[in-house]
Coordinates of C-alpha atoms and ligand atoms in Angstrom, one line a residue:
Chain A
M210 CA 61.0 -67.1 -78.1
A211 CA 63.8 -65.5 -76.1
R212 CA 63.3 -62.2 -77.9
R213 CA 59.6 -62.3 -77.1
K214 CA 60.4 -62.9 -73.5
L215 CA 62.8 -60.0 -73.5
A216 CA 60.2 -57.8 -75.1
A217 CA 57.7 -58.8 -72.4
C218 CA 60.2 -58.1 -69.7
S219 CA 61.0 -54.6 -70.9
W220 CA 57.3 -53.9 -71.3
Q221 CA 56.8 -54.9 -67.7
R222 CA 59.8 -52.9 -66.6
V223 CA 58.4 -49.8 -68.3
A224 CA 54.9 -50.4 -67.0
G225 CA 56.4 -51.0 -63.5
K226 CA 58.4 -47.9 -63.6
Y227 CA 55.4 -45.9 -64.8
F228 CA 53.2 -47.4 -62.1
K229 CA 55.7 -46.6 -59.5
K230 CA 55.8 -43.0 -60.6
V231 CA 52.1 -42.7 -60.6
F232 CA 51.9 -44.5 -57.2
L233 CA 54.5 -42.2 -55.7
Y234 CA 52.7 -39.2 -57.1
V235 CA 49.4 -40.3 -55.6
I236 CA 51.1 -41.0 -52.3
R237 CA 52.7 -37.6 -52.3
K238 CA 49.6 -35.8 -53.4
G239 CA 47.1 -37.9 -51.6
L240 CA 48.7 -38.6 -48.3
P241 CA 51.2 -35.9 -47.6
A242 CA 53.1 -37.3 -44.7
A243 CA 54.6 -34.8 -42.3
R244 CA 56.8 -33.4 -45.0
C245 CA 57.2 -30.3 -43.0
Q246 CA 56.9 -30.6 -39.3
L247 CA 56.5 -27.4 -37.4
H248 CA 59.3 -26.7 -34.9
A249 CA 58.2 -25.8 -31.5
S250 CA 60.3 -22.7 -31.1
H251 CA 59.1 -19.4 -32.7
M252 CA 55.6 -20.8 -33.1
I253 CA 54.2 -17.8 -34.9
K254 CA 56.2 -14.9 -36.2
L255 CA 54.9 -12.1 -38.4
T256 CA 57.4 -9.5 -39.7
N257 CA 56.1 -6.3 -41.4
V258 CA 53.1 -8.1 -42.7
S259 CA 50.5 -6.2 -44.7
K260 CA 47.5 -7.4 -46.5
I261 CA 45.8 -5.2 -49.0
Y262 CA 42.6 -6.7 -50.6
P263 CA 42.0 -5.8 -54.2
P264 CA 41.4 -3.2 -55.4
N265 CA 42.8 -1.2 -52.5
I266 CA 41.1 -2.3 -49.2
L267 CA 43.2 -2.3 -46.1
G268 CA 43.2 -5.6 -44.3
V269 CA 46.2 -5.3 -42.0
R270 CA 49.3 -3.1 -42.2
N271 CA 52.8 -3.5 -40.9
V272 CA 52.0 -6.1 -38.4
N273 CA 54.9 -7.4 -36.3
L274 CA 53.8 -10.2 -34.0
H275 CA 55.6 -12.9 -32.2
I276 CA 53.7 -15.7 -30.5
R277 CA 55.7 -18.3 -28.5
P278 CA 54.7 -21.9 -28.2
G279 CA 52.0 -22.6 -25.6
E280 CA 50.8 -19.0 -25.5
F281 CA 47.2 -18.0 -25.3
V282 CA 46.8 -14.8 -27.3
S283 CA 43.6 -12.8 -27.7
I284 CA 43.2 -10.5 -30.7
V285 CA 40.7 -7.8 -30.0
G286 CA 39.4 -4.8 -31.9
Q287 CA 36.3 -3.3 -33.3
S288 CA 34.5 -4.6 -36.3
G289 CA 36.3 -4.3 -39.6
M290 CA 39.7 -3.5 -38.1
G291 CA 41.4 -6.6 -39.5
K292 CA 41.2 -9.3 -36.8
S293 CA 39.9 -11.9 -39.1
T294 CA 42.4 -11.0 -41.8
L295 CA 45.1 -11.6 -39.3
A296 CA 43.7 -14.9 -38.4
K297 CA 43.3 -15.9 -42.1
L298 CA 46.9 -15.1 -42.7
L299 CA 47.9 -17.6 -40.1
F300 CA 46.2 -20.6 -41.7
A301 CA 47.0 -19.4 -45.2
E302 CA 43.4 -18.6 -46.2
E303 CA 44.9 -15.4 -47.4
R304 CA 48.5 -14.6 -48.4
P305 CA 50.2 -11.4 -47.2
S306 CA 50.7 -8.7 -49.8
S307 CA 54.1 -8.0 -48.2
G308 CA 56.0 -9.1 -45.2
K309 CA 56.9 -12.5 -43.9
I310 CA 54.9 -15.1 -41.9
E311 CA 56.6 -18.0 -40.3
I312 CA 54.8 -20.8 -38.6
G313 CA 57.0 -23.1 -36.6
G314 CA 60.0 -21.9 -38.7
W315 CA 58.1 -22.5 -42.0
D316 CA 57.9 -19.4 -44.1
I317 CA 54.3 -19.5 -45.4
S318 CA 54.3 -16.1 -47.0
R319 CA 54.4 -17.5 -50.5
I320 CA 53.1 -21.0 -49.6
K321 CA 52.1 -23.1 -52.6
D322 CA 48.5 -24.3 -52.9
R323 CA 49.6 -27.9 -52.7
D324 CA 51.4 -27.3 -49.4
I325 CA 48.4 -25.6 -47.7
P326 CA 46.9 -29.0 -46.6
L327 CA 50.2 -29.7 -44.8
L328 CA 49.8 -26.5 -42.9
R329 CA 46.1 -27.1 -42.1
R330 CA 46.9 -30.4 -40.6
Q331 CA 49.0 -28.6 -38.0
I332 CA 46.7 -25.7 -37.3
G333 CA 43.2 -26.3 -35.9
V334 CA 40.7 -23.7 -37.0
V335 CA 37.4 -22.8 -35.4
F336 CA 34.8 -20.2 -36.6
Q337 CA 31.8 -18.4 -35.4
D338 CA 29.6 -20.4 -37.6
F339 CA 30.5 -24.0 -36.8
K340 CA 30.8 -25.3 -40.3
L341 CA 29.4 -28.6 -39.4
L342 CA 27.8 -30.8 -42.1
P343 CA 24.1 -30.8 -41.3
R344 CA 23.4 -34.3 -42.8
K345 CA 26.0 -36.1 -40.8
T346 CA 26.0 -36.9 -37.1
I347 CA 28.6 -35.3 -35.0
A348 CA 30.7 -38.5 -35.0
E349 CA 30.4 -38.7 -38.8
N350 CA 31.4 -35.0 -39.0
I351 CA 34.6 -35.7 -37.2
A352 CA 35.2 -39.0 -39.0
F353 CA 34.7 -37.2 -42.3
A354 CA 37.4 -34.7 -41.5
L355 CA 39.7 -37.6 -40.7
Q356 CA 38.7 -39.6 -43.8
V357 CA 39.4 -36.7 -46.2
S358 CA 42.8 -36.1 -44.7
G359 CA 43.7 -39.8 -45.5
E360 CA 43.6 -41.3 -42.0
R361 CA 43.2 -45.1 -41.7
M362 CA 39.9 -46.5 -40.6
K363 CA 41.5 -47.9 -37.5
R364 CA 42.8 -44.6 -36.4
I365 CA 39.5 -42.9 -37.2
K366 CA 37.8 -45.3 -34.8
E367 CA 40.3 -44.4 -32.2
V368 CA 40.4 -40.6 -32.6
V369 CA 36.7 -39.8 -32.9
P370 CA 35.7 -40.9 -29.4
Q371 CA 38.9 -39.4 -28.0
V372 CA 38.2 -35.9 -29.3
L373 CA 34.5 -36.1 -28.4
T374 CA 35.5 -37.0 -24.9
I375 CA 37.8 -34.0 -24.7
V376 CA 34.9 -31.7 -25.5
N377 CA 32.6 -33.7 -23.3
L378 CA 30.2 -34.8 -25.9
G379 CA 30.9 -38.5 -25.9
D380 CA 27.3 -39.3 -25.1
K381 CA 25.9 -37.3 -28.0
A382 CA 28.0 -38.8 -30.8
K383 CA 25.0 -40.0 -32.8
R384 CA 23.1 -36.8 -32.8
Y385 CA 22.8 -34.4 -35.7
P386 CA 24.1 -30.8 -35.4
F387 CA 20.5 -29.4 -35.4
Q388 CA 19.8 -31.5 -32.3
L389 CA 22.6 -29.7 -30.4
S390 CA 22.8 -26.3 -28.7
G391 CA 25.0 -23.7 -30.2
G392 CA 27.6 -24.3 -27.5
E393 CA 27.6 -28.0 -28.2
Q394 CA 27.9 -27.4 -31.9
Q395 CA 30.9 -25.2 -31.3
R396 CA 32.4 -27.9 -29.1
V397 CA 32.0 -30.4 -32.0
S398 CA 33.8 -28.0 -34.3
I399 CA 36.6 -27.6 -31.7
A400 CA 36.8 -31.4 -31.4
R401 CA 37.1 -31.5 -35.2
S402 CA 39.9 -29.0 -35.1
L403 CA 41.8 -31.2 -32.7
I404 CA 41.9 -34.4 -34.8
H405 CA 45.4 -33.8 -36.1
R406 CA 46.7 -32.8 -32.6
P407 CA 47.5 -29.3 -33.8
K408 CA 50.2 -27.3 -32.3
I409 CA 48.2 -24.2 -33.0
L410 CA 44.5 -23.5 -32.6
V411 CA 43.1 -20.4 -34.3
A412 CA 39.6 -19.5 -33.2
D413 CA 37.8 -16.6 -35.0
E414 CA 35.0 -15.4 -32.7
P415 CA 34.2 -18.9 -31.5
T416 CA 31.7 -17.4 -29.0
G417 CA 30.2 -14.9 -31.3
N418 CA 26.9 -16.8 -31.6
L419 CA 26.7 -18.0 -28.0
D420 CA 25.1 -16.9 -24.8
T421 CA 27.1 -16.3 -21.6
K422 CA 26.9 -19.8 -20.2
N423 CA 27.9 -21.4 -23.5
T424 CA 30.6 -18.8 -24.0
R425 CA 32.1 -19.7 -20.5
E426 CA 32.1 -23.4 -21.4
I427 CA 33.9 -22.8 -24.7
M428 CA 36.4 -20.6 -23.0
E429 CA 37.1 -23.3 -20.4
L430 CA 37.6 -25.7 -23.1
L431 CA 40.0 -23.5 -25.0
K432 CA 41.9 -22.9 -21.8
R433 CA 42.2 -26.6 -21.2
I434 CA 43.4 -27.2 -24.7
N435 CA 46.0 -24.5 -24.1
E436 CA 47.1 -26.1 -20.9
F437 CA 47.8 -29.3 -22.8
G438 CA 50.3 -27.3 -24.8
T439 CA 48.5 -26.0 -27.9
T440 CA 49.1 -22.4 -28.8
V441 CA 45.8 -20.7 -28.9
V442 CA 45.0 -17.6 -31.0
L443 CA 41.6 -16.3 -30.1
V444 CA 39.9 -13.5 -32.1
T445 CA 37.1 -11.9 -30.2
H446 CA 35.4 -8.7 -29.3
N447 CA 33.8 -10.0 -26.1
R448 CA 35.0 -7.8 -23.3
E449 CA 34.1 -10.2 -20.5
V450 CA 35.9 -13.1 -22.2
V451 CA 39.1 -11.2 -22.5
N452 CA 39.0 -9.7 -19.0
A453 CA 38.4 -13.1 -17.4
L454 CA 41.2 -14.7 -19.3
K455 CA 44.1 -12.6 -17.9
K456 CA 46.3 -13.6 -20.8
R457 CA 48.1 -11.7 -23.5
V458 CA 45.9 -9.3 -25.5
V459 CA 46.7 -7.8 -28.9
T460 CA 44.5 -4.9 -30.0
V461 CA 44.1 -4.3 -33.7
E462 CA 43.0 -0.8 -34.9
N463 CA 42.7 0.1 -38.5
G464 CA 44.8 -2.8 -39.5
E465 CA 47.6 -2.1 -37.2
I466 CA 48.6 -3.4 -33.8
A467 CA 47.7 -0.7 -31.4
S468 CA 48.7 -2.4 -28.2
D469 CA 50.2 -5.7 -27.1
V470 CA 50.0 -6.4 -23.4
E471 CA 50.8 -9.5 -21.4
E472 CA 47.9 -10.2 -19.0
G473 CA 45.9 -7.5 -20.7
R474 CA 42.4 -6.2 -20.4
Y475 CA 40.0 -5.2 -23.1
R476 CA 40.3 -1.5 -23.5
L477 CA 38.7 0.6 -26.1
Chain B
M248 CA 45.3 -46.8 -51.1
I249 CA 42.7 -45.9 -48.5
S250 CA 42.5 -42.5 -50.2
I251 CA 41.9 -44.0 -53.6
L252 CA 39.0 -46.1 -52.2
R253 CA 37.6 -43.0 -50.5
V254 CA 37.8 -41.0 -53.7
I255 CA 35.9 -43.8 -55.5
K256 CA 33.3 -43.8 -52.7
F257 CA 32.9 -40.0 -52.9
A258 CA 32.7 -40.1 -56.7
F259 CA 29.8 -42.6 -56.4
Q260 CA 28.2 -40.4 -53.7
N261 CA 28.4 -37.4 -56.0
F262 CA 26.8 -39.5 -58.7
W263 CA 23.8 -40.5 -56.6
R264 CA 23.3 -37.2 -54.9
N265 CA 23.0 -35.3 -58.2
F266 CA 21.1 -38.1 -59.8
W267 CA 19.2 -36.0 -62.3
L268 CA 22.2 -33.9 -63.2
S269 CA 24.1 -37.1 -63.7
I270 CA 21.3 -38.5 -66.0
I271 CA 21.3 -35.3 -68.1
T272 CA 25.0 -35.3 -68.5
I273 CA 25.1 -39.0 -69.4
S274 CA 22.3 -38.5 -71.9
M275 CA 24.3 -35.8 -73.6
L276 CA 27.4 -38.0 -73.7
I277 CA 25.2 -40.8 -75.1
L278 CA 23.9 -38.4 -77.8
T279 CA 27.4 -37.4 -78.7
L280 CA 28.6 -41.0 -78.9
L281 CA 25.6 -42.1 -80.9
T282 CA 26.3 -39.4 -83.4
V283 CA 29.8 -40.5 -83.7
N284 CA 28.7 -44.1 -84.3
I285 CA 26.1 -43.1 -86.8
L286 CA 28.9 -41.1 -88.5
L287 CA 30.9 -44.3 -88.6
V288 CA 28.1 -46.2 -90.1
L289 CA 27.5 -43.5 -92.7
N290 CA 31.2 -43.6 -93.5
V291 CA 31.1 -47.3 -94.2
L292 CA 27.9 -46.9 -96.2
S293 CA 29.2 -44.0 -98.3
D294 CA 32.3 -46.0 -99.0
Q295 CA 30.0 -48.9 -100.1
T296 CA 27.9 -46.6 -102.2
T297 CA 30.9 -45.3 -104.1
K298 CA 32.2 -48.7 -104.6
F299 CA 28.8 -50.0 -105.6
V300 CA 28.4 -47.3 -108.2
E301 CA 31.9 -47.7 -109.4
N302 CA 31.4 -51.4 -109.8
R303 CA 28.4 -50.9 -111.8
V304 CA 30.1 -48.6 -114.2
E305 CA 30.5 -50.3 -117.6
V306 CA 31.3 -48.9 -120.9
S307 CA 29.8 -50.5 -124.0
V308 CA 31.8 -50.6 -127.2
Y309 CA 29.7 -51.1 -130.3
F310 CA 31.3 -52.7 -133.3
N311 CA 30.2 -52.0 -136.9
K312 CA 27.6 -54.2 -138.4
G313 CA 29.3 -57.2 -140.1
V314 CA 32.2 -57.4 -137.7
T315 CA 32.3 -61.1 -136.7
D316 CA 31.9 -62.4 -133.2
I317 CA 35.4 -63.8 -133.5
Q318 CA 36.9 -60.4 -134.2
A319 CA 35.0 -59.0 -131.2
A320 CA 36.2 -61.9 -129.1
N321 CA 39.8 -61.1 -130.1
A322 CA 39.3 -57.5 -129.1
A323 CA 37.9 -58.7 -125.8
D324 CA 40.9 -60.9 -125.2
S325 CA 43.3 -58.2 -125.8
L326 CA 41.4 -56.0 -123.4
R327 CA 41.4 -58.7 -120.8
D328 CA 45.2 -58.8 -120.9
L329 CA 45.2 -55.3 -119.4
N330 CA 45.7 -55.3 -115.7
Q331 CA 43.2 -52.6 -115.1
V332 CA 40.3 -54.5 -116.7
R333 CA 38.0 -56.4 -114.4
D334 CA 36.0 -58.2 -117.0
V335 CA 34.8 -57.9 -120.5
E336 CA 31.5 -59.3 -121.7
V337 CA 31.0 -60.1 -125.3
I338 CA 27.5 -59.6 -126.7
T339 CA 27.2 -61.2 -130.1
A340 CA 25.1 -59.5 -132.8
D341 CA 22.3 -62.1 -132.3
E342 CA 22.3 -61.4 -128.6
A343 CA 22.3 -57.7 -129.2
I344 CA 19.1 -57.9 -131.3
E345 CA 17.5 -60.1 -128.7
R346 CA 18.3 -57.6 -126.0
F347 CA 17.0 -54.8 -128.1
R348 CA 13.7 -56.7 -128.7
D349 CA 13.4 -57.4 -125.0
R350 CA 14.1 -53.9 -124.0
H351 CA 11.4 -52.5 -126.4
A352 CA 9.0 -55.4 -126.1
N353 CA 6.0 -53.1 -125.6
Q354 CA 6.9 -50.5 -128.0
A355 CA 5.3 -51.8 -131.2
D356 CA 6.5 -49.0 -133.4
V357 CA 10.1 -49.6 -132.5
L358 CA 9.8 -53.3 -133.2
K359 CA 8.1 -52.5 -136.4
S360 CA 10.8 -50.3 -137.7
L361 CA 13.3 -53.1 -136.8
E362 CA 11.2 -55.5 -138.9
E363 CA 11.4 -52.9 -141.8
V364 CA 15.2 -52.9 -141.7
G365 CA 15.0 -56.7 -142.4
E366 CA 18.4 -57.8 -141.5
N367 CA 20.2 -57.6 -138.1
P368 CA 21.4 -53.9 -137.9
F369 CA 23.6 -54.6 -134.8
G370 CA 27.2 -55.6 -134.7
P371 CA 28.7 -57.3 -131.6
T372 CA 29.2 -55.3 -128.5
L373 CA 31.8 -55.4 -125.7
V374 CA 30.8 -54.5 -122.2
V375 CA 33.9 -53.4 -120.3
R376 CA 34.2 -53.1 -116.6
A377 CA 37.3 -51.7 -115.0
K378 CA 38.8 -52.5 -111.6
S379 CA 38.8 -48.8 -110.9
V380 CA 36.8 -46.1 -112.5
A381 CA 40.0 -44.0 -112.9
D382 CA 41.4 -46.6 -115.3
F383 CA 38.7 -46.3 -117.9
D384 CA 40.5 -43.6 -119.8
L385 CA 43.6 -45.9 -120.1
I386 CA 41.6 -48.9 -121.1
L387 CA 39.6 -47.2 -123.8
Q388 CA 42.8 -45.8 -125.2
A389 CA 43.8 -49.3 -126.0
L390 CA 40.8 -49.5 -128.3
D391 CA 42.2 -46.5 -130.3
N392 CA 44.7 -49.0 -131.7
P393 CA 43.9 -49.0 -135.5
Q394 CA 43.6 -52.8 -135.4
F395 CA 40.3 -52.3 -133.6
S396 CA 39.4 -48.7 -134.2
K397 CA 38.3 -49.2 -137.8
D398 CA 35.7 -51.8 -136.6
I399 CA 34.3 -49.7 -133.8
R400 CA 31.1 -47.9 -134.6
E401 CA 30.6 -46.1 -131.4
R402 CA 31.9 -45.9 -127.9
E403 CA 29.7 -45.1 -125.0
N404 CA 30.5 -41.8 -123.6
F405 CA 32.4 -42.4 -120.4
T406 CA 32.3 -38.8 -119.1
D407 CA 28.6 -39.2 -118.2
Y408 CA 29.6 -41.9 -115.7
K409 CA 32.4 -39.7 -114.5
T410 CA 30.1 -36.9 -113.6
L411 CA 27.7 -39.4 -111.9
I412 CA 30.5 -40.8 -109.8
D413 CA 31.8 -37.4 -109.0
R414 CA 28.3 -36.5 -107.8
V415 CA 28.1 -39.6 -105.6
R416 CA 31.5 -38.6 -104.2
T417 CA 30.4 -35.1 -103.5
I418 CA 27.2 -36.2 -101.8
T419 CA 29.0 -38.8 -99.6
S420 CA 31.7 -36.3 -98.6
R421 CA 29.0 -33.8 -97.8
V422 CA 27.2 -36.3 -95.7
R423 CA 30.5 -37.0 -94.0
L424 CA 31.1 -33.3 -93.4
F425 CA 27.6 -32.9 -92.0
G426 CA 28.0 -35.8 -89.6
F427 CA 31.4 -34.6 -88.6
S428 CA 30.1 -31.1 -87.9
L429 CA 27.2 -32.6 -85.9
A430 CA 29.6 -34.7 -83.8
A431 CA 31.8 -31.7 -83.3
I432 CA 28.9 -29.5 -82.2
F433 CA 27.6 -32.2 -79.8
L434 CA 31.1 -32.6 -78.4
F435 CA 31.2 -28.9 -77.8
I436 CA 27.8 -29.0 -76.1
T437 CA 29.1 -32.0 -74.0
L438 CA 31.9 -29.8 -73.0
L439 CA 29.5 -27.1 -71.8
I440 CA 27.2 -29.5 -70.1
V441 CA 30.0 -31.2 -68.3
F442 CA 31.3 -27.9 -67.2
N443 CA 28.0 -26.9 -65.8
T444 CA 27.5 -30.2 -64.1
V445 CA 30.8 -29.9 -62.3
R446 CA 30.0 -26.3 -61.5
M447 CA 26.7 -27.3 -59.9
S448 CA 28.3 -30.3 -58.2
I449 CA 30.9 -28.1 -56.6
F450 CA 28.1 -25.7 -55.6
I451 CA 26.1 -28.6 -54.0
H452 CA 29.2 -29.8 -52.2
R453 CA 30.5 -26.4 -51.1
E454 CA 30.1 -27.2 -47.4
E455 CA 32.0 -30.5 -47.6
I456 CA 34.7 -28.9 -49.8
G457 CA 35.0 -26.1 -47.3
V458 CA 35.5 -28.6 -44.4
M459 CA 37.9 -30.6 -46.5
K460 CA 40.1 -27.6 -47.1
L461 CA 39.8 -26.6 -43.5
V462 CA 41.0 -29.9 -42.1
G463 CA 43.8 -30.3 -44.6
A464 CA 42.5 -32.7 -47.3
S465 CA 44.9 -32.6 -50.1
N466 CA 43.9 -30.8 -53.3
W467 CA 44.2 -34.1 -55.1
F468 CA 41.7 -35.6 -52.8
I469 CA 39.2 -32.8 -53.3
R470 CA 39.6 -32.9 -57.1
A471 CA 39.8 -36.5 -57.9
P472 CA 36.1 -37.4 -57.1
F473 CA 34.9 -34.9 -59.7
L474 CA 37.2 -36.3 -62.3
L475 CA 36.3 -39.8 -61.5
E476 CA 32.6 -39.0 -61.5
I477 CA 33.0 -37.6 -65.0
V478 CA 35.0 -40.7 -66.2
L479 CA 32.2 -42.8 -64.7
Y480 CA 29.6 -40.9 -66.8
G481 CA 31.7 -41.5 -69.9
L482 CA 32.0 -45.2 -69.1
I483 CA 28.3 -45.6 -68.6
A484 CA 27.5 -43.7 -71.8
T485 CA 30.0 -45.8 -73.8
V486 CA 28.7 -49.0 -72.5
F487 CA 25.1 -47.9 -73.2
V488 CA 26.0 -46.8 -76.7
A489 CA 27.9 -50.0 -77.5
A490 CA 24.9 -51.9 -76.2
V491 CA 22.6 -50.0 -78.6
T492 CA 24.9 -49.7 -81.6
L493 CA 26.1 -53.3 -82.0
P494 CA 22.6 -54.9 -82.1
S495 CA 21.2 -52.2 -84.3
V496 CA 24.1 -52.7 -86.7
A497 CA 23.5 -56.4 -86.6
V498 CA 19.8 -55.9 -87.5
L499 CA 20.4 -53.3 -90.2
D500 CA 23.4 -55.0 -91.9
P501 CA 21.2 -57.6 -93.8
Y502 CA 18.8 -54.8 -95.0
F503 CA 21.6 -52.8 -96.4
S504 CA 23.2 -55.8 -97.9
V505 CA 20.0 -56.5 -99.8
Y506 CA 19.9 -52.9 -100.9
F507 CA 23.5 -53.0 -102.1
D508 CA 23.2 -56.4 -103.6
G509 CA 26.1 -57.8 -101.6
P510 CA 27.7 -57.6 -98.2
V511 CA 27.8 -54.1 -97.0
G512 CA 30.3 -54.8 -94.1
I513 CA 28.9 -52.5 -91.4
L514 CA 28.7 -55.3 -89.0
S515 CA 32.1 -56.7 -89.8
F516 CA 33.5 -53.2 -89.5
F517 CA 32.3 -53.0 -85.9
Q518 CA 33.1 -56.6 -85.1
A519 CA 36.6 -56.4 -86.3
D520 CA 37.5 -53.5 -84.0
V521 CA 34.8 -53.5 -81.3
W522 CA 37.2 -52.9 -78.5
R523 CA 39.3 -50.4 -80.3
I524 CA 36.4 -48.4 -81.5
F525 CA 34.6 -48.1 -78.2
A526 CA 37.8 -47.7 -76.2
L527 CA 38.8 -44.9 -78.5
E528 CA 35.4 -43.2 -78.2
F529 CA 35.6 -43.6 -74.4
G530 CA 39.1 -42.3 -74.3
I531 CA 38.3 -39.2 -76.4
L532 CA 35.1 -38.6 -74.5
S533 CA 36.9 -38.9 -71.2
L534 CA 39.7 -36.6 -72.3
V535 CA 37.2 -33.9 -73.4
S536 CA 35.1 -34.1 -70.3
M537 CA 38.1 -34.2 -68.0
T538 CA 39.4 -31.1 -69.7
S539 CA 36.1 -29.5 -69.1
T540 CA 36.0 -30.7 -65.5
S541 CA 39.5 -29.3 -64.9
L542 CA 38.4 -25.9 -66.3
A543 CA 35.3 -25.9 -64.1
M544 CA 37.4 -26.9 -61.1
R545 CA 40.0 -24.2 -61.8
Q546 CA 37.2 -21.7 -62.0
Y547 CA 35.1 -22.7 -59.0
L548 CA 37.0 -24.9 -56.7
K549 CA 40.0 -22.7 -56.1
V550 CA 42.2 -25.4 -54.7
Ligands
ATP1334 N1 38.0 -11.0 -49.1 C1 38.0 -9.6 -48.9 N2 38.0 -8.8 -49.9 C2 38.0 -7.5 -49.7 N3 38.0 -6.9 -48.6 C3 38.0 -7.6 -47.5 C4 37.9 -9.0 -47.6 N4 37.9 -9.5 -46.3 C5 37.9 -8.5 -45.5 N5 38.0 -7.3 -46.2 C6 38.0 -6.0 -45.6 O1 39.2 -5.9 -44.8 C7 38.9 -5.2 -43.6 C8 39.2 -6.0 -42.4 O2 38.3 -7.1 -42.4 P1 38.3 -8.2 -41.2 O3 37.4 -9.2 -41.6 O4 39.7 -8.6 -41.0 O5 37.7 -7.4 -40.0 P2 37.4 -7.9 -38.5 O6 38.2 -7.1 -37.6 O7 37.5 -9.4 -38.5 O8 35.9 -7.5 -38.4 P3 34.7 -8.3 -37.6 O9 34.9 -8.0 -36.1 O10 33.5 -7.6 -38.1 O11 34.8 -9.7 -38.0 C9 37.4 -4.7 -43.7 O12 37.4 -3.4 -44.2 C10 36.9 -5.7 -44.7 O13 35.8 -5.0 -45.5
MG1335 MG1 36.1 -11.0 -38.3

C-alpha cells in the first residue's frame, strides 16, 4: 500500500515537473514578457551596415546612422535607392549582410527568429498599403493585433478605443476598411502600430497612396506621435512633406547616405 | 493561458474557413486509418486461418489387417502420452469398413468389389492430431518403434499437409504485406495531402499572418493553430473510424465465426484493446501529420 502510494507520488512529481517545463516553455514562447526592454539612450545606431540581396543586388552599403530618442528623421531618395531596405533593417524584416544595428542598446544584427516578436512589440511599423484585414472592422483589426500578441481581453477593451481616439477615428470603430477613405485607413494602421506604445515608429511611404489633404492629416498625426516622445523614422519621396516638416533629413543614394542634415530640405 | 485559448479559437476558425479542404484532408486520414484497421482484421483472420488449417491437420495411421483393436488402442495410448499430441482417435476395423461404405455409397462398382473381397479388408486406423503442426515429425517417429512398426501398413504422407500449410502461410503473409504496403502508401499520400492543406491554409491566411508578424505575435502563436488544426483532423478521423470499425466488426464477427466453425476473435481483439488501438492510431497519425505540417510551415511560413 505504502509502496503504491510512493509510486503514485513519484509519478505525480514527474508529471508535475514535466507540466511545469511545458508550461514555462509555453509562457516563454507564447507570451514573451519584456525580456529585452529598449533603453532610451542611443535609440537607433547603425555602424557600417551593408545589405546585399542574393545573388548580388545592392540594398544599402556602408551606412552609419545614429538616431537619438525622440527624433523625427525623414529618409528620402529616389526609387530603388535603398530606403525601404534601410527601414526593413530597423524592424528586422531583413538582416544586414555586414555591420551592426543596435536598437535601444540591443544588437539586432544577428537577431534570432524567436526574438523578432520582442522587437516588433517595441517598434511600430506603417506601410504604404495599410495591411488591414478586409473582413474585420477597424476595431477588430486593432483588437486582432492585440490578441495575437497575447494581451488580455481587459486590456484589449481599454487599448482599442484609446488608440482609435488618438487617430481621431473613435466614431468609426465599427466600419470595415473598405468603408473608409485612404487617409482614414492609414490612420487605422497607425493606430494599430501604437498598440504596444512603441518607442520607435517606422513609416515606409505612409502617404504614398494619399492625396494632399490626407497626406497633411497623416503628417500631423505622425508629428503629434513624435511630440509624445516616440522616435519617428519616415521614409518618403514627397518633397512637400519633407520641406514642411523642417526636421532631420537623411538622403539615400545608391544605397549610401549622401547627406544627413538637421532641419533639412528635400534636394535632388 | 489566454494565448492557448486563442490558439484553439484560431484553429477552429481555420477549420471552418477551409471547410472543404478540411473535409478532403479528414477523408484521406479516414481512408488511411480504415486501411490500417482492415489490415488489423486481416491479421487476425489470417492468424485464424492458419490455426484453423493447422487444427484440421490429422495424420491417419493404418494398421495391417488382423491387428486387433486392443493393439491399436495400446498404440493410441502410447501416443497420447506424448506431450505434443492433441488427441488420437481410434477407428476400429468395423468402423473403417462402415466409413468406406458411406464414403462410396453411390459408387456401385467400388462397393461391389468390396463384396467380392468377402471379408473386412481393413485394419484399425489411428487418426492423430498434433498440438502444433511442427510436432508431427516427432510424433510419427514414435511410431517407428518396432513394437508398432511391424503392425503398420501405411502412414499417410504428412508432407502433403506441410506444403498446404506452407501455402496458407505464404498467402496470409502476402495479404499482410499487401495490406501493409497499402497502409504505407496511404500514409504517404496523407503526408502529401496534409502538406498541401497546410500550404493552402497558410496561403489563405497570409494577410493575417503578415499582420501577426508585424505586430509581434510570437512564432509559437502563429504556428500552433496549424498544428492544432491538424491534430483536430486526426481526432475527428480517428473517432469516425472507430465509430465505423467497431460496429462493423461486431456485425462481421459472427459470420466469420460460422465460416471458421468456432470463435474467430476479431471482436474480442478490438474489445480487449479498444483504447490502446485507437489511441495508438491517433498518435501515429498525429505524429505523421504534424511532421508534415512542420515541413510545410518551415517551407511557407518563414517564422
Ligand atoms: N527582397 C529583395 N531581393 C532582392 N533585391 C531587392 C529586394 N528588396 C529590394 N531589392 C533591391 O534593392 C534595391 C533597393 O530597394 P529598396 O526597396 O530599398 O528601394 P527604395 O528606395 O525603397 O525604392 P522605392 O522608393 O521604389 O520604394 C533595389 O534595387 C531593389 O531591386
Ligand atoms: Mg521603398
